[in-house]
Coordinates of C-alpha atoms in Angstrom, one line a residue:
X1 CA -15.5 -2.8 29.2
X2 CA -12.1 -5.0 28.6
X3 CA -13.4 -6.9 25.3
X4 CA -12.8 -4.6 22.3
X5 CA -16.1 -3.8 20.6
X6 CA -15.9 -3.0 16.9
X7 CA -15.9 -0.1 14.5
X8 CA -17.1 -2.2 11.7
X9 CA -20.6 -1.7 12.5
X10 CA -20.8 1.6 10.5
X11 CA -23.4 1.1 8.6
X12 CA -26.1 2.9 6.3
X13 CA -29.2 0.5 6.9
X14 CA -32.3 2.2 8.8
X15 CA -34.3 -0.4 10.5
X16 CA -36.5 0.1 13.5
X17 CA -37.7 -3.1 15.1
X18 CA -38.9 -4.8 18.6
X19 CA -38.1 -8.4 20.0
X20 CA -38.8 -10.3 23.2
X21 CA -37.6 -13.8 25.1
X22 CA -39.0 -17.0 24.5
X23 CA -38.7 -20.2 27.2
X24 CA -35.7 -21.7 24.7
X25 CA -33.6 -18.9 25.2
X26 CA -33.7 -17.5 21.7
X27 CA -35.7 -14.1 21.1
X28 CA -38.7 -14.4 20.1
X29 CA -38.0 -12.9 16.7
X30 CA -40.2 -12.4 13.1
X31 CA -38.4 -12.7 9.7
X32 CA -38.9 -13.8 6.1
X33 CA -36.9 -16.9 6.6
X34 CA -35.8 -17.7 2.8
X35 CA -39.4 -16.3 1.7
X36 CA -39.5 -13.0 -0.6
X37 CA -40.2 -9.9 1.5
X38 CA -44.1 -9.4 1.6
X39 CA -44.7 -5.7 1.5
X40 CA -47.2 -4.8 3.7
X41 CA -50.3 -3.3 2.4
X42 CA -50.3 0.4 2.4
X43 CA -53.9 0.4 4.1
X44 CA -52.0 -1.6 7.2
X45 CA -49.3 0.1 7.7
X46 CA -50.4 1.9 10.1
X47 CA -52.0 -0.8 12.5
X48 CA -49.5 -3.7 11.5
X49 CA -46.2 -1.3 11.6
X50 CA -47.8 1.1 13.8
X51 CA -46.1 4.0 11.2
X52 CA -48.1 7.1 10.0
X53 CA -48.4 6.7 6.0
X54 CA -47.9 10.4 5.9
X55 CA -44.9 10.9 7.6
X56 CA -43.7 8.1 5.3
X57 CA -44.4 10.1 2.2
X58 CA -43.0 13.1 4.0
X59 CA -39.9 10.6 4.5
X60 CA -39.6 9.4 0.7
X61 CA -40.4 13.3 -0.7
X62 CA -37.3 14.7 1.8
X63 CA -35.0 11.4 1.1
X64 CA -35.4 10.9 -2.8
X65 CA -32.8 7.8 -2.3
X66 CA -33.7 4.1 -1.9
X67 CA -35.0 3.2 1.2
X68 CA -37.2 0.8 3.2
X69 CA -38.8 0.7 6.8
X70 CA -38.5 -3.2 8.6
X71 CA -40.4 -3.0 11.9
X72 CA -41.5 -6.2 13.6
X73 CA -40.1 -8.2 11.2
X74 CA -42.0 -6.6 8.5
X75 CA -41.3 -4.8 5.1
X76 CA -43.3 -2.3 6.3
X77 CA -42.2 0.6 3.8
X78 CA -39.7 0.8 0.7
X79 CA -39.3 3.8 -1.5
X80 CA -37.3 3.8 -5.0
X81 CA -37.1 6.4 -6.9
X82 CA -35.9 5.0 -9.8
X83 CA -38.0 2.5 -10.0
X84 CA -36.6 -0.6 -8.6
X85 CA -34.5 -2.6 -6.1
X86 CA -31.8 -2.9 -8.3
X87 CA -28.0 -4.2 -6.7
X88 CA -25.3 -1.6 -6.1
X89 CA -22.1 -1.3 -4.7
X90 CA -22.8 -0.3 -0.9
X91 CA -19.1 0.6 0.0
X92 CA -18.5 0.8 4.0
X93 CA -21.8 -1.2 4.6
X94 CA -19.5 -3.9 4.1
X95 CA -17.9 -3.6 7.6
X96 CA -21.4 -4.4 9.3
X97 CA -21.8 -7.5 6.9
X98 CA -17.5 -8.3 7.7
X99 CA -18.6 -8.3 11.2
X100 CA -21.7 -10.7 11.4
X101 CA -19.7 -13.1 9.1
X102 CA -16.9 -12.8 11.4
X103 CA -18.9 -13.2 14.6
X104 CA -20.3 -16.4 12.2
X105 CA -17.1 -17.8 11.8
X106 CA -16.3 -17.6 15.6
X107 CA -19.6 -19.6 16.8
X108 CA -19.2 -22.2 13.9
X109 CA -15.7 -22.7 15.9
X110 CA -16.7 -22.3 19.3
X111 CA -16.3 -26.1 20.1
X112 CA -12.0 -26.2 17.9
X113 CA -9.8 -27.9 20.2
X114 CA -6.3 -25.6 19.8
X115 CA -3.0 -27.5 19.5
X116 CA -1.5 -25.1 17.7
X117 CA -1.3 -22.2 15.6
X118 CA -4.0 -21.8 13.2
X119 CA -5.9 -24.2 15.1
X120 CA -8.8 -23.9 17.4
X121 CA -12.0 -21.6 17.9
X122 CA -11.7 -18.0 16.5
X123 CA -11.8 -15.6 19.7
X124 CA -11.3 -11.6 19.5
X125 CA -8.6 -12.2 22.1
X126 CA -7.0 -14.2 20.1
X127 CA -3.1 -12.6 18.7
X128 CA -3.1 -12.2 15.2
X129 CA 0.2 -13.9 15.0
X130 CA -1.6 -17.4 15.9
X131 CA -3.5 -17.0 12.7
X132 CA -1.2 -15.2 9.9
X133 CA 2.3 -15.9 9.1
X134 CA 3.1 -12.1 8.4
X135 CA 1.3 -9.0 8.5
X136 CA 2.3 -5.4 8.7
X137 CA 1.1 -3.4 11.4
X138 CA 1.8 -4.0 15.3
X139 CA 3.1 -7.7 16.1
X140 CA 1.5 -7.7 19.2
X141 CA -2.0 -7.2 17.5
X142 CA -4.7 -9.2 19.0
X143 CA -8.1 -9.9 16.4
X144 CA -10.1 -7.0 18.5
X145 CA -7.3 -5.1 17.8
X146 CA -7.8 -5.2 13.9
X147 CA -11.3 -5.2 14.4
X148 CA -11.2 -1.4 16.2
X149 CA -8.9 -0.5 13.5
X150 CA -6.4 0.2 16.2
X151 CA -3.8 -2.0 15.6
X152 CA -1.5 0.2 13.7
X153 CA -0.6 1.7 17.0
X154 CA 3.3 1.3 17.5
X155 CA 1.6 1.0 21.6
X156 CA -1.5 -0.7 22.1
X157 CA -2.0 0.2 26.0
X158 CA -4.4 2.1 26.8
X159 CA -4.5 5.6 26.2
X160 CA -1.7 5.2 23.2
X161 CA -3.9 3.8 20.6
X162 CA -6.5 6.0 18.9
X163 CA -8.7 5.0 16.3
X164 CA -8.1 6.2 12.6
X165 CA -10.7 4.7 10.2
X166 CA -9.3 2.3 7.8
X167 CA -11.4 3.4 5.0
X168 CA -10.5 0.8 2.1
X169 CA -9.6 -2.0 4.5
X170 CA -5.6 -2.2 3.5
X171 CA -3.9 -1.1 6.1
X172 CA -5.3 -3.9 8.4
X173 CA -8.8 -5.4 8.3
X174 CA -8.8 -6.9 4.7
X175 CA -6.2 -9.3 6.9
X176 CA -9.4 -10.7 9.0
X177 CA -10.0 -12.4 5.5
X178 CA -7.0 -14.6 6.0
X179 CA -7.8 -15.2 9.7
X180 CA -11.2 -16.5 9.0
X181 CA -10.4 -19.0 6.3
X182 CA -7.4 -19.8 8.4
X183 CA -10.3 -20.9 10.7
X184 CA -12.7 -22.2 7.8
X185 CA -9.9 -24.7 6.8
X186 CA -9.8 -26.6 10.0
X187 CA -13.1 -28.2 8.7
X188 CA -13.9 -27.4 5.3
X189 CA -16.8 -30.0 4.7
X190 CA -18.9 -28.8 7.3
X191 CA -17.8 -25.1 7.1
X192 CA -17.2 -24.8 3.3
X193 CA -13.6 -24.2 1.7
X194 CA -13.2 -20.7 2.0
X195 CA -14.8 -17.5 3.2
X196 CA -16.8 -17.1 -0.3
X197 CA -18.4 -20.7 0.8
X198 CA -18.9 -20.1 4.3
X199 CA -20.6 -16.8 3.8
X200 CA -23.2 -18.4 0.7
X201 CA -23.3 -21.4 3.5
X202 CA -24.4 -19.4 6.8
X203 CA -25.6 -15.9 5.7
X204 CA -26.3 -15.6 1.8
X205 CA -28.3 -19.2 1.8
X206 CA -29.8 -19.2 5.3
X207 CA -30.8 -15.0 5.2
X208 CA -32.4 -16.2 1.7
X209 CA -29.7 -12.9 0.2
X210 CA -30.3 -13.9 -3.0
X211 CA -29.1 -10.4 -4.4
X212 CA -25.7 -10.2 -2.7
X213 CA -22.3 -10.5 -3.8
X214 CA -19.2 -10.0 -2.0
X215 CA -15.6 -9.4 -3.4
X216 CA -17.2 -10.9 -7.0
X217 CA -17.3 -14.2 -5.2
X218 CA -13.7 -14.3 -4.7
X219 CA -12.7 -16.4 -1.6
X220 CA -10.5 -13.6 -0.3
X221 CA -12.9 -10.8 0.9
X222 CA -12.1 -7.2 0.8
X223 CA -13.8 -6.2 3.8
X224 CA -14.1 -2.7 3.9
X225 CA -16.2 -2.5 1.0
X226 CA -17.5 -4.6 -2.3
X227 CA -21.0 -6.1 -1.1
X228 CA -23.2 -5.3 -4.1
X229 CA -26.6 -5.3 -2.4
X230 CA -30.0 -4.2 -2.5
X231 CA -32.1 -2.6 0.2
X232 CA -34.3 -6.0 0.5
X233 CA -31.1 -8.0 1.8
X234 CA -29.3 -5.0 3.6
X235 CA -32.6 -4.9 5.7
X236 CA -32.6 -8.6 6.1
X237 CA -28.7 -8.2 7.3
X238 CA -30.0 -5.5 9.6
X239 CA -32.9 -7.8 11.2
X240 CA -30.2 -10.9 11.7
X241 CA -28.8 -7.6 14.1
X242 CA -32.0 -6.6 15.8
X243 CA -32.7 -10.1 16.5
X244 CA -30.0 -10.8 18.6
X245 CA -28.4 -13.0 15.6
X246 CA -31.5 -15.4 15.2
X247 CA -33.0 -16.3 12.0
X248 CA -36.0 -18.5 11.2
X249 CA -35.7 -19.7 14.9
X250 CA -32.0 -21.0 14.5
X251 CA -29.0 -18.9 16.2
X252 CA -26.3 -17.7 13.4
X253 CA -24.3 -15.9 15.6
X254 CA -23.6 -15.3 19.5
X255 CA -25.2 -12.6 21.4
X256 CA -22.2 -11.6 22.9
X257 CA -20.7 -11.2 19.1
X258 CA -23.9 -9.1 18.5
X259 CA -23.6 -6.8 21.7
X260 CA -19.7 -6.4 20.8
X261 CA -20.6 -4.9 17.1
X262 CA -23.3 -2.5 18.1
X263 CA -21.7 -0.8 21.4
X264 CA -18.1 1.2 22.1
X265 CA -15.7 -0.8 23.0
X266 CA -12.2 0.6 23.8
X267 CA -12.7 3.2 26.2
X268 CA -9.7 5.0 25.0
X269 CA -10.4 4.9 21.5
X270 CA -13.7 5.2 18.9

């Protein structure tokens, strides 16, 4: 593949799930929309989620952590030990929900006319140096770059640039937060003023994520970790994923953005 594909899908959400094609060329998808979760009954599990209620408890007995079991479009299973959904820190989750806001940003731009720097659509192609003023690892960077964490590389030809995993974001992709509200500011009434209003705008609002927070609301995003979450809106992130980036029958984000975050990309890297 030449289109780098991203490394910021690493993520800790277990979802199993199944989708078709509809005539309007959207998958014919199932989710909550802004509802609650409905948890199915434990008495249909079997023949709504087609799970075994055994294995399940087998599941929650081996796991003893929070988790849950979305399957065509369903809560189908959830397991707390303690008690409760409660919010958390969810550290390197954050990548995955980076990326789908990212991939956001990009088809809420598609149609940018560029005469300029910092103007125009946001494209992976794209060299970082058309969207930030300064930034400290390789000037020849392009946004896929920073995405595969590769772009420290002093050489970014293939076979010279190997994939090290920027764990806390600061040695290159917390800089995607300037990029994207470099983008958002081209049109902030329709796309919000920053990255904290685009995300509540396009993800948080439409997912009906009514238990997130990213970065403390701050409109520059650390995006390597600091989503507090719970498991209810992780697996709603999740199913935005396994439906192709469609939500309540409206696309979100590209399939091509999707099918970038969820395969290899660089051949010569991770």
């Amino acid at each position: 593949m030449n289109t780098p594909i991203y490394s910021l899908i690493a993520a800790s959400i277990f979802l199993a799930a199944c989708s078709g094609s509809s005539s309007e060329n959207l998958p014919a998808t199932r989710d909550p929309g802004q509802s609650a979760w409905e948890l199915v009954a434990p008495s249909a599990v079997a023949e709504d989620c087609q799970l075994d209620p055994d294995l399940l408890a087998q599941a929650d007995a081996l796991l003893d952590s929070p988790w849950a079991v979305i399957r065509y479009g369903k809560l189908c299973h959830e397991y707390y030990p303690d008690g409760g959904d409660a919010p958390s820190e969810v550290y390197s989750t954050t990548k995955t929900l980076s990326a789908v806001v990212m991939g956001m940003v990009e088809y809420q731009s598609r149609d940018f006319v560029r005469n300029g720097r910092k103007t125009g659509p946001l494209k992976d192609s794209d060299r970082v140096d058309h969207w930030l003023d300064d930034f400290s690892f390789n000037p020849d960077a392009k946004v896929g770059h920073v995405l595969s964490m590769v772009a420290y590389n002093e050489d970014l030809s293939p076979g010279n640039r190997p994939h090290d995993y920027d764990a806390n974001g600061n040695r290159e992709i917390n800089r995607l937060s300037d990029v994207m509200n470099a983008v958002i500011a081209q049109d902030p009434e329709r796309l919000g003023n920053n990255l904290e209003e685009f995300a509540q705008r396009f993800l948080f609002g439409r997912l009906g994520m009514n238990n997130s927070v990213w970065s403390d609301g701050s409109p520059d995003k650390i995006l390597a970790y600091s989503w507090d979450s719970t498991v209810r809106d992780m697996g709603r992130l999740g199913l935005l994923i396994v439906n192709d980036g469609v939500w309540a029958g409206e696309r979100l984000l590209s399939s091509e953005w999707i099918d970038k975050i969820t395969h290899p990309g660089l051949e010569d890297s991770n």
